[in-house]
């Protein structure tokens, strides 16, 4: 341990300084930060003015050179890029041996070998321990163990530690004293999916843990963007802050970076169809760009996603200014999250200032470890090295949810939800509306109550016609059919079964004297309605004996 009263920490691949901020808040003396990105280093220097900063690649310096620049250090932390193990890396074929980014951890290993800190912490994506049954992660553990460290590894969900974000990251901690490091125990619990929230709430109560912190708890006190001027500071609204908001704004009365990139008009239109908690799957299929055609409903699940104000956010990544790349739309407004809102969800304090263009600031925020999670880990490392510190007890009290942050009484999203706008635009409903405008009698309930199998989406009783509105992916649209990226055989079998169900339903309907029409969800409803009416012919072509009243069906 260094002679300083505070344990000293050096941050490699420091980015904007999420890890350093968490360690600083936990009582560490942050003495060094290194990153090759100029904007990140400018941000880091602005917020950690006492630390020595070095802009450059770690590969440009020998371990001995870095150790000399840093001086005595108790803990070395860092998040070396392992791009091939990220979600994007998996999409492009997992690990590429020639990708030097997958070997940056070796430079951190070299510095640990040279500087011999009491502990180290490495942060990375969970995929690091998933590739080939964890071979790569096992290789890293063994390398550090050979240096004399007792190494522990765990994947943590940030929301379980009071961060309003469902972000999963891998943490590797090594200590030199031969004792096993104990990761901090979760303080919060909640669910990932809407259909399992009740189950997770039951588990949470049984475990005696705190509910996850919501998005609105994190950002609900921030001023409307219409009241903010880009590049200027703005006042924080008094009396509306949740516990986590009060914690993040504790050192300032005014803050900045409440700015957002203006949406492309076409993207703004598509986003207007997405309700709270919804995604691209809620946008009428006939309005989606062609690249979405044939995508299975479980692919790219968060694109054009709108945050649910009552739940934590999904992972804030480097492009949270772009609603087309993930779940980054504001809960109540048709826009992406602002820089400050993204920083809040990442638990950067409002006093933290970011340098660079809007996209650069978002990249820095998205790449960071949430400071609140880093603080929990830093405190656990401090406790392991020097024992519990009574002065820090109050600082580590878990963040409580509010549930009382006022929500807007009116907004574009709320107004559309109240009007039934979102439901009315789905393909069957939109087609039914167009047919009714054209004078057709349309019933959306299952009039025939046929047992099992597929049922029609619409019935036209006077024409004795049933209409199926098929999803492009689920029913193998001839125009947009494509193989899935994974489980190709399984999905092909599901689509084949759906087609067979439709064949059987068609046969049952035809036995009852009904004709069947198919409309694909990519067809614009008014065009589909015109096509159907053209194929129907005029009503005068139907004999009176062929017509059937709705009441007769309901009585049958």
Tab-separated table of N, CA, C and O in Angstrom, residues 276-379:
chain	number	residue	atom	x	y	z
A	276	UNK	N	-44.786	3.811	-25.510
A	276	UNK	CA	-43.830	3.572	-24.429
A	276	UNK	C	-43.580	2.073	-24.287
A	276	UNK	O	-44.503	1.276	-24.247
A	277	UNK	N	-42.297	1.709	-24.231
A	277	UNK	CA	-41.945	0.304	-24.134
A	277	UNK	C	-41.996	-0.429	-25.459
A	277	UNK	O	-41.700	-1.625	-25.521
A	278	UNK	N	-42.358	0.276	-26.548
A	278	UNK	CA	-42.459	-0.358	-27.849
A	278	UNK	C	-41.172	-0.236	-28.645
A	278	UNK	O	-40.203	0.401	-28.223
A	279	UNK	N	-41.172	-0.859	-29.838
A	279	UNK	CA	-39.997	-0.863	-30.710
A	279	UNK	C	-40.463	-0.793	-32.165
A	279	UNK	O	-41.642	-0.542	-32.446
A	280	UNK	N	-39.547	-1.071	-33.084
A	280	UNK	CA	-39.877	-1.094	-34.513
A	280	UNK	C	-41.024	-2.039	-34.827
A	280	UNK	O	-41.740	-1.853	-35.818
A	281	UNK	N	-41.242	-3.013	-33.967
A	281	UNK	CA	-42.307	-3.979	-34.217
A	281	UNK	C	-43.690	-3.362	-34.095
A	281	UNK	O	-44.678	-3.942	-34.530
A	282	UNK	N	-43.768	-2.174	-33.460
A	282	UNK	CA	-45.054	-1.479	-33.335
A	282	UNK	C	-45.331	-0.547	-34.503
A	282	UNK	O	-46.431	-0.019	-34.625
A	283	UNK	N	-44.337	-0.334	-35.344
A	283	UNK	CA	-44.531	0.509	-36.518
A	283	UNK	C	-45.261	-0.307	-37.583
A	283	UNK	O	-44.886	-1.449	-37.846
A	284	UNK	N	-46.316	0.234	-38.176
A	284	UNK	CA	-47.007	-0.526	-39.235
A	284	UNK	C	-46.010	-1.023	-40.272
A	284	UNK	O	-45.184	-0.262	-40.783
A	285	UNK	N	-46.081	-2.302	-40.576
A	285	UNK	CA	-45.085	-2.922	-41.449
A	285	UNK	C	-45.029	-2.271	-42.819
A	285	UNK	O	-43.967	-2.205	-43.443
A	286	UNK	N	-46.164	-1.749	-43.295
A	286	UNK	CA	-46.182	-1.155	-44.630
A	286	UNK	C	-45.455	0.195	-44.668
A	286	UNK	O	-45.226	0.747	-45.729
A	287	UNK	N	-45.071	0.723	-43.476
A	287	UNK	CA	-44.342	1.985	-43.421
A	287	UNK	C	-42.842	1.789	-43.211
A	287	UNK	O	-42.062	2.733	-43.356
A	288	UNK	N	-42.435	0.582	-42.861
A	288	UNK	CA	-41.031	0.332	-42.541
A	288	UNK	C	-40.146	0.314	-43.779
A	288	UNK	O	-40.583	-0.088	-44.858
A	289	UNK	N	-38.882	0.736	-43.629
A	289	UNK	CA	-37.925	0.597	-44.739
A	289	UNK	C	-37.782	-0.866	-45.129
A	289	UNK	O	-38.008	-1.778	-44.313
A	290	UNK	N	-37.367	-1.111	-46.344
A	290	UNK	CA	-37.331	-2.467	-46.875
A	290	UNK	C	-36.400	-3.384	-46.089
A	290	UNK	O	-36.608	-4.592	-46.055
A	291	UNK	N	-35.356	-2.831	-45.441
A	291	UNK	CA	-34.422	-3.687	-44.714
A	291	UNK	C	-35.083	-4.396	-43.537
A	291	UNK	O	-34.538	-5.367	-43.012
A	292	UNK	N	-36.240	-3.919	-43.115
A	292	UNK	CA	-36.952	-4.572	-42.019
A	292	UNK	C	-37.830	-5.724	-42.504
A	292	UNK	O	-38.359	-6.473	-41.692
A	293	UNK	N	-38.021	-5.818	-43.801
A	293	UNK	CA	-38.914	-6.852	-44.327
A	293	UNK	C	-38.352	-8.234	-44.017
A	293	UNK	O	-37.183	-8.518	-44.236
A	294	UNK	N	-39.173	-9.081	-43.538
A	294	UNK	CA	-38.769	-10.452	-43.281
A	294	UNK	C	-37.962	-10.639	-42.015
A	294	UNK	O	-37.556	-11.758	-41.703
A	295	UNK	N	-37.695	-9.554	-41.266
A	295	UNK	CA	-36.979	-9.725	-40.000
A	295	UNK	C	-37.884	-10.451	-39.017
A	295	UNK	O	-39.061	-10.131	-38.891
A	296	UNK	N	-37.323	-11.432	-38.330
A	296	UNK	CA	-38.136	-12.108	-37.326
A	296	UNK	C	-38.376	-11.135	-36.173
A	296	UNK	O	-37.614	-10.212	-35.937
A	297	UNK	N	-39.438	-11.356	-35.460
A	297	UNK	CA	-39.840	-10.416	-34.435
A	297	UNK	C	-38.885	-10.405	-33.244
A	297	UNK	O	-38.952	-9.532	-32.389
A	298	UNK	N	-37.977	-11.374	-33.176
A	298	UNK	CA	-36.991	-11.386	-32.103
A	298	UNK	C	-35.636	-10.863	-32.567
A	298	UNK	O	-34.683	-10.870	-31.806
A	299	UNK	N	-35.537	-10.409	-33.822
A	299	UNK	CA	-34.304	-9.820	-34.320
A	299	UNK	C	-34.253	-8.344	-33.957
A	299	UNK	O	-35.271	-7.647	-34.028
A	300	UNK	N	-33.080	-7.864	-33.590
A	300	UNK	CA	-32.868	-6.428	-33.372
A	300	UNK	C	-34.025	-5.831	-32.582
A	300	UNK	O	-34.663	-4.853	-32.987
A	301	UNK	N	-34.271	-6.408	-31.434
A	301	UNK	CA	-35.509	-6.135	-30.706
A	301	UNK	C	-35.661	-4.704	-30.225
A	301	UNK	O	-36.777	-4.279	-29.917
A	302	UNK	N	-34.579	-3.925	-30.143
A	302	UNK	CA	-34.683	-2.586	-29.570
A	302	UNK	C	-34.637	-1.454	-30.587
A	302	UNK	O	-34.679	-0.285	-30.206
A	303	UNK	N	-34.533	-1.758	-31.879
A	303	UNK	CA	-34.474	-0.692	-32.869
A	303	UNK	C	-35.734	0.167	-32.803
A	303	UNK	O	-36.844	-0.344	-32.669
A	304	UNK	N	-35.554	1.471	-32.888
A	304	UNK	CA	-36.654	2.421	-32.767
A	304	UNK	C	-37.384	2.249	-31.428
A	304	UNK	O	-38.571	2.531	-31.324
A	305	UNK	N	-36.682	1.794	-30.416
A	305	UNK	CA	-37.321	1.555	-29.129
A	305	UNK	C	-37.591	2.843	-28.370
A	305	UNK	O	-36.795	3.772	-28.384
A	306	UNK	N	-38.742	2.875	-27.701
A	306	UNK	CA	-39.079	4.005	-26.832
A	306	UNK	C	-39.032	3.527	-25.379
A	306	UNK	O	-39.624	2.497	-25.033
A	307	UNK	N	-38.328	4.256	-24.546
A	307	UNK	CA	-38.140	3.855	-23.160
A	307	UNK	C	-39.455	3.841	-22.390
A	307	UNK	O	-40.312	4.716	-22.577
A	308	UNK	N	-39.610	2.844	-21.537
A	308	UNK	CA	-40.725	2.783	-20.594
A	308	UNK	C	-40.302	3.582	-19.373
A	308	UNK	O	-39.304	3.257	-18.726
A	309	UNK	N	-41.022	4.638	-19.011
A	309	UNK	CA	-40.573	5.483	-17.896
A	309	UNK	C	-40.544	4.765	-16.559
A	309	UNK	O	-39.847	5.201	-15.637
A	310	UNK	N	-41.274	3.643	-16.434
A	310	UNK	CA	-41.356	2.945	-15.160
A	310	UNK	C	-40.303	1.866	-14.990
A	310	UNK	O	-40.241	1.225	-13.943
A	311	UNK	N	-39.460	1.653	-16.006
A	311	UNK	CA	-38.449	0.600	-15.970
A	311	UNK	C	-37.065	1.193	-16.215
A	311	UNK	O	-36.943	2.301	-16.737
A	312	UNK	N	-36.000	0.451	-15.877
A	312	UNK	CA	-34.664	0.914	-16.247
A	312	UNK	C	-34.506	0.929	-17.764
A	312	UNK	O	-35.222	0.232	-18.486
A	313	UNK	N	-33.546	1.722	-18.236
A	313	UNK	CA	-33.217	1.717	-19.656
A	313	UNK	C	-32.492	0.435	-20.016
A	313	UNK	O	-32.000	-0.286	-19.150
A	314	UNK	N	-32.456	0.140	-21.318
A	314	UNK	CA	-31.541	-0.890	-21.796
A	314	UNK	C	-30.148	-0.261	-21.880
A	314	UNK	O	-29.952	0.895	-21.533
A	315	UNK	N	-29.175	-1.020	-22.339
A	315	UNK	CA	-27.799	-0.529	-22.370
A	315	UNK	C	-27.690	0.753	-23.194
A	315	UNK	O	-28.107	0.797	-24.347
A	316	UNK	N	-27.144	1.783	-22.568
A	316	UNK	CA	-26.838	3.024	-23.274
A	316	UNK	C	-25.528	2.806	-24.012
A	316	UNK	O	-24.477	2.653	-23.393
A	317	UNK	N	-25.591	2.776	-25.351
A	317	UNK	CA	-24.358	2.538	-26.095
A	317	UNK	C	-23.851	3.835	-26.716
A	317	UNK	O	-24.294	4.930	-26.364
A	318	UNK	N	-22.935	3.730	-27.639
A	318	UNK	CA	-22.249	4.910	-28.156
A	318	UNK	C	-23.093	5.728	-29.125
A	318	UNK	O	-22.702	6.827	-29.500
A	319	UNK	N	-24.253	5.216	-29.544
A	319	UNK	CA	-25.086	5.917	-30.521
A	319	UNK	C	-26.479	6.191	-29.981
A	319	UNK	O	-27.464	6.123	-30.721
A	320	UNK	N	-26.542	6.536	-28.692
A	320	UNK	CA	-27.879	6.734	-28.126
A	320	UNK	C	-28.553	8.014	-28.635
A	320	UNK	O	-29.708	8.282	-28.301
A	321	UNK	N	-27.845	8.788	-29.438
A	321	UNK	CA	-28.460	9.945	-30.089
A	321	UNK	C	-29.260	9.531	-31.320
A	321	UNK	O	-29.934	10.363	-31.939
A	322	UNK	N	-29.205	8.263	-31.703
A	322	UNK	CA	-29.812	7.774	-32.937
A	322	UNK	C	-30.871	6.728	-32.601
A	322	UNK	O	-30.540	5.597	-32.227
A	323	UNK	N	-32.139	7.080	-32.741
A	323	UNK	CA	-33.218	6.170	-32.342
A	323	UNK	C	-33.301	4.940	-33.229
A	323	UNK	O	-33.953	3.952	-32.856
A	324	UNK	N	-32.666	4.971	-34.401
A	324	UNK	CA	-32.746	3.811	-35.289
A	324	UNK	C	-31.832	2.680	-34.833
A	324	UNK	O	-31.917	1.573	-35.369
A	325	UNK	N	-30.947	2.931	-33.865
A	325	UNK	CA	-29.957	1.929	-33.480
A	325	UNK	C	-30.286	1.193	-32.188
A	325	UNK	O	-29.583	0.254	-31.831
A	326	UNK	N	-31.321	1.604	-31.471
A	326	UNK	CA	-31.615	0.932	-30.206
A	326	UNK	C	-32.779	1.596	-29.499
A	326	UNK	O	-33.530	2.387	-30.080
A	327	UNK	N	-32.924	1.287	-28.219
A	327	UNK	CA	-34.029	1.816	-27.410
A	327	UNK	C	-33.577	3.118	-26.741
A	327	UNK	O	-33.224	3.133	-25.563
A	328	UNK	N	-33.605	4.213	-27.516
A	328	UNK	CA	-33.086	5.484	-27.031
A	328	UNK	C	-34.077	6.631	-27.193
A	328	UNK	O	-33.691	7.793	-27.058
A	329	UNK	N	-35.322	6.343	-27.501
A	329	UNK	CA	-36.308	7.402	-27.650
A	329	UNK	C	-36.854	7.804	-26.285
A	329	UNK	O	-37.081	6.968	-25.409
A	330	UNK	N	-37.047	9.098	-26.115
A	330	UNK	CA	-37.578	9.651	-24.863
A	330	UNK	C	-38.957	9.054	-24.577
A	330	UNK	O	-39.733	8.798	-25.503
A	331	UNK	N	-39.287	8.819	-23.311
A	331	UNK	CA	-40.584	8.189	-23.005
A	331	UNK	C	-41.792	9.004	-23.428
A	331	UNK	O	-42.835	8.442	-23.750
A	332	UNK	N	-41.672	10.346	-23.416
A	332	UNK	CA	-42.844	11.187	-23.655
A	332	UNK	C	-42.733	12.079	-24.879
A	332	UNK	O	-43.706	12.722	-25.255
A	333	UNK	N	-41.554	12.146	-25.485
A	333	UNK	CA	-41.359	13.051	-26.617
A	333	UNK	C	-40.796	12.282	-27.811
A	333	UNK	O	-40.114	11.273	-27.643
A	334	UNK	N	-41.066	12.792	-28.999
A	334	UNK	CA	-40.582	12.142	-30.219
A	334	UNK	C	-39.169	12.626	-30.534
A	334	UNK	O	-38.940	13.419	-31.462
A	335	UNK	N	-38.224	12.149	-29.756
A	335	UNK	CA	-36.821	12.517	-29.930
A	335	UNK	C	-35.957	11.477	-29.233
A	335	UNK	O	-36.442	10.654	-28.442
A	336	UNK	N	-34.662	11.547	-29.544
A	336	UNK	CA	-33.714	10.695	-28.835
A	336	UNK	C	-33.390	11.305	-27.481
A	336	UNK	O	-33.758	12.448	-27.180
A	337	UNK	N	-32.695	10.545	-26.660
A	337	UNK	CA	-32.216	11.068	-25.382
A	337	UNK	C	-31.201	12.180	-25.622
A	337	UNK	O	-30.439	12.152	-26.588
A	338	UNK	N	-31.184	13.150	-24.728
A	338	UNK	CA	-30.160	14.188	-24.794
A	338	UNK	C	-28.854	13.647	-24.208
A	338	UNK	O	-28.826	12.583	-23.573
A	339	UNK	N	-27.783	14.398	-24.418
A	339	UNK	CA	-26.490	14.008	-23.845
A	339	UNK	C	-26.610	13.876	-22.330
A	339	UNK	O	-26.164	12.886	-21.741
A	340	UNK	N	-27.220	14.862	-21.681
A	340	UNK	CA	-27.315	14.819	-20.214
A	340	UNK	C	-28.205	13.683	-19.753
A	340	UNK	O	-27.935	13.055	-18.727
A	341	UNK	N	-29.268	13.391	-20.477
A	341	UNK	CA	-30.130	12.273	-20.096
A	341	UNK	C	-29.371	10.958	-20.185
A	341	UNK	O	-29.496	10.099	-19.299
A	342	UNK	N	-28.571	10.775	-21.251
A	342	UNK	CA	-27.748	9.581	-21.349
A	342	UNK	C	-26.746	9.510	-20.216
A	342	UNK	O	-26.506	8.442	-19.639
A	343	UNK	N	-26.141	10.652	-19.874
A	343	UNK	CA	-25.182	10.688	-18.768
A	343	UNK	C	-25.855	10.368	-17.448
A	343	UNK	O	-25.275	9.681	-16.593
A	344	UNK	N	-27.071	10.860	-17.259
A	344	UNK	CA	-27.825	10.551	-16.030
A	344	UNK	C	-28.076	9.046	-15.923
A	344	UNK	O	-27.895	8.445	-14.865
A	345	UNK	N	-28.513	8.444	-17.025
A	345	UNK	CA	-28.808	7.008	-17.001
A	345	UNK	C	-27.541	6.204	-16.745
A	345	UNK	O	-27.574	5.131	-16.145
A	346	UNK	N	-26.401	6.743	-17.158
A	346	UNK	CA	-25.109	6.119	-16.875
A	346	UNK	C	-24.598	6.477	-15.470
A	346	UNK	O	-23.576	5.953	-15.036
A	347	UNK	N	-25.313	7.380	-14.774
A	347	UNK	CA	-25.010	7.849	-13.405
A	347	UNK	C	-23.774	8.731	-13.330
A	347	UNK	O	-23.113	8.796	-12.295
A	348	UNK	N	-23.455	9.460	-14.414
A	348	UNK	CA	-22.482	10.534	-14.302
A	348	UNK	C	-23.143	11.700	-13.561
A	348	UNK	O	-24.287	12.054	-13.872
A	349	UNK	N	-22.462	12.315	-12.619
A	349	UNK	CA	-23.048	13.473	-11.939
A	349	UNK	C	-23.242	14.636	-12.895
A	349	UNK	O	-22.547	14.747	-13.912
A	350	UNK	N	-24.172	15.519	-12.576
A	350	UNK	CA	-24.440	16.663	-13.445
A	350	UNK	C	-23.252	17.616	-13.530
A	350	UNK	O	-23.179	18.440	-14.442
A	351	UNK	N	-22.353	17.523	-12.584
A	351	UNK	CA	-21.156	18.369	-12.621
A	351	UNK	C	-20.141	17.877	-13.647
A	351	UNK	O	-19.178	18.585	-13.956
A	352	UNK	N	-20.343	16.683	-14.169
A	352	UNK	CA	-19.397	16.100	-15.122
A	352	UNK	C	-19.597	16.754	-16.477
A	352	UNK	O	-20.693	16.740	-17.047
A	353	UNK	N	-18.543	17.300	-17.040
A	353	UNK	CA	-18.602	17.997	-18.320
A	353	UNK	C	-17.932	17.168	-19.404
A	353	UNK	O	-16.849	16.611	-19.194
A	354	UNK	N	-18.557	17.118	-20.561
A	354	UNK	CA	-18.040	16.333	-21.683
A	354	UNK	C	-17.571	17.265	-22.799
A	354	UNK	O	-18.161	18.310	-23.045
A	355	UNK	N	-16.511	16.851	-23.483
A	355	UNK	CA	-15.871	17.653	-24.510
A	355	UNK	C	-16.035	16.971	-25.863
A	355	UNK	O	-15.943	15.743	-25.958
A	356	UNK	N	-16.268	17.778	-26.911
A	356	UNK	CA	-16.351	17.218	-28.249
A	356	UNK	C	-17.704	17.445	-28.893
A	356	UNK	O	-18.605	18.057	-28.312
A	357	UNK	N	-17.853	16.925	-30.108
A	357	UNK	CA	-19.130	17.031	-30.813
A	357	UNK	C	-20.191	16.214	-30.093
A	357	UNK	O	-19.891	15.408	-29.210
A	358	UNK	N	-21.433	16.406	-30.506
A	358	UNK	CA	-22.529	15.656	-29.880
A	358	UNK	C	-22.307	14.160	-30.019
A	358	UNK	O	-22.453	13.407	-29.040
A	359	UNK	N	-21.953	13.697	-31.203
A	359	UNK	CA	-21.738	12.258	-31.395
A	359	UNK	C	-20.544	11.768	-30.587
A	359	UNK	O	-20.553	10.650	-30.060
A	360	UNK	N	-19.504	12.597	-30.461
A	360	UNK	CA	-18.341	12.210	-29.656
A	360	UNK	C	-18.708	12.099	-28.187
A	360	UNK	O	-18.303	11.151	-27.497
A	361	UNK	N	-19.480	13.052	-27.672
A	361	UNK	CA	-19.889	12.998	-26.267
A	361	UNK	C	-20.738	11.763	-25.994
A	361	UNK	O	-20.579	11.103	-24.966
A	362	UNK	N	-21.641	11.447	-26.933
A	362	UNK	CA	-22.473	10.253	-26.758
A	362	UNK	C	-21.611	8.988	-26.782
A	362	UNK	O	-21.855	8.051	-26.015
A	363	UNK	N	-20.623	8.966	-27.663
A	363	UNK	CA	-19.720	7.813	-27.715
A	363	UNK	C	-18.968	7.656	-26.386
A	363	UNK	O	-18.839	6.544	-25.865
A	364	UNK	N	-18.476	8.750	-25.837
A	364	UNK	CA	-17.763	8.689	-24.565
A	364	UNK	C	-18.659	8.179	-23.434
A	364	UNK	O	-18.250	7.342	-22.627
A	365	UNK	N	-19.881	8.678	-23.404
A	365	UNK	CA	-20.821	8.259	-22.353
A	365	UNK	C	-21.182	6.786	-22.513
A	365	UNK	O	-21.189	6.022	-21.548
A	366	UNK	N	-21.467	6.381	-23.750
A	366	UNK	CA	-21.869	4.997	-23.990
A	366	UNK	C	-20.775	3.995	-23.722
A	366	UNK	O	-21.054	2.847	-23.350
A	367	UNK	N	-19.516	4.387	-23.906
A	367	UNK	CA	-18.393	3.474	-23.671
A	367	UNK	C	-18.043	3.316	-22.196
A	367	UNK	O	-17.302	2.407	-21.826
A	368	UNK	N	-18.553	4.192	-21.361
A	368	UNK	CA	-18.106	4.250	-19.966
A	368	UNK	C	-18.743	3.171	-19.095
A	368	UNK	O	-19.839	2.681	-19.365
A	369	UNK	N	-18.031	2.824	-18.028
A	369	UNK	CA	-18.619	2.050	-16.944
A	369	UNK	C	-19.452	3.007	-16.105
A	369	UNK	O	-18.984	4.108	-15.774
A	370	UNK	N	-20.694	2.683	-15.766
A	370	UNK	CA	-21.483	3.589	-14.926
A	370	UNK	C	-20.750	3.903	-13.620
A	370	UNK	O	-20.379	2.986	-12.882
A	371	UNK	N	-20.500	5.173	-13.322
A	371	UNK	CA	-19.761	5.510	-12.094
A	371	UNK	C	-20.357	4.923	-10.816
A	371	UNK	O	-19.606	4.543	-9.914
A	372	UNK	N	-21.686	4.833	-10.748
A	372	UNK	CA	-22.282	4.274	-9.531
A	372	UNK	C	-21.904	2.810	-9.357
A	372	UNK	O	-21.605	2.361	-8.243
A	373	UNK	N	-21.890	2.045	-10.435
A	373	UNK	CA	-21.459	0.649	-10.355
A	373	UNK	C	-19.975	0.574	-10.040
A	373	UNK	O	-19.533	-0.254	-9.236
A	374	UNK	N	-19.188	1.455	-10.667
A	374	UNK	CA	-17.744	1.489	-10.390
A	374	UNK	C	-17.487	1.811	-8.930
A	374	UNK	O	-16.562	1.268	-8.312
A	375	UNK	N	-18.304	2.684	-8.368
A	375	UNK	CA	-18.126	3.043	-6.955
A	375	UNK	C	-18.369	1.844	-6.046
A	375	UNK	O	-17.658	1.639	-5.061
A	376	UNK	N	-19.374	1.041	-6.380
A	376	UNK	CA	-19.639	-0.156	-5.578
A	376	UNK	C	-18.451	-1.114	-5.628
A	376	UNK	O	-18.035	-1.676	-4.609
A	377	UNK	N	-17.894	-1.298	-6.819
A	377	UNK	CA	-16.739	-2.183	-6.969
A	377	UNK	C	-15.516	-1.602	-6.274
A	377	UNK	O	-14.752	-2.323	-5.616
A	378	UNK	N	-15.309	-0.291	-6.415
A	378	UNK	CA	-14.174	0.358	-5.761
A	378	UNK	C	-14.260	0.218	-4.249
A	378	UNK	O	-13.245	-0.035	-3.573
A	379	UNK	N	-15.445	0.381	-3.709
A	379	UNK	CA	-15.618	0.253	-2.259
A	379	UNK	C	-15.330	-1.171	-1.796
A	379	UNK	O	-14.748	-1.384	-0.726
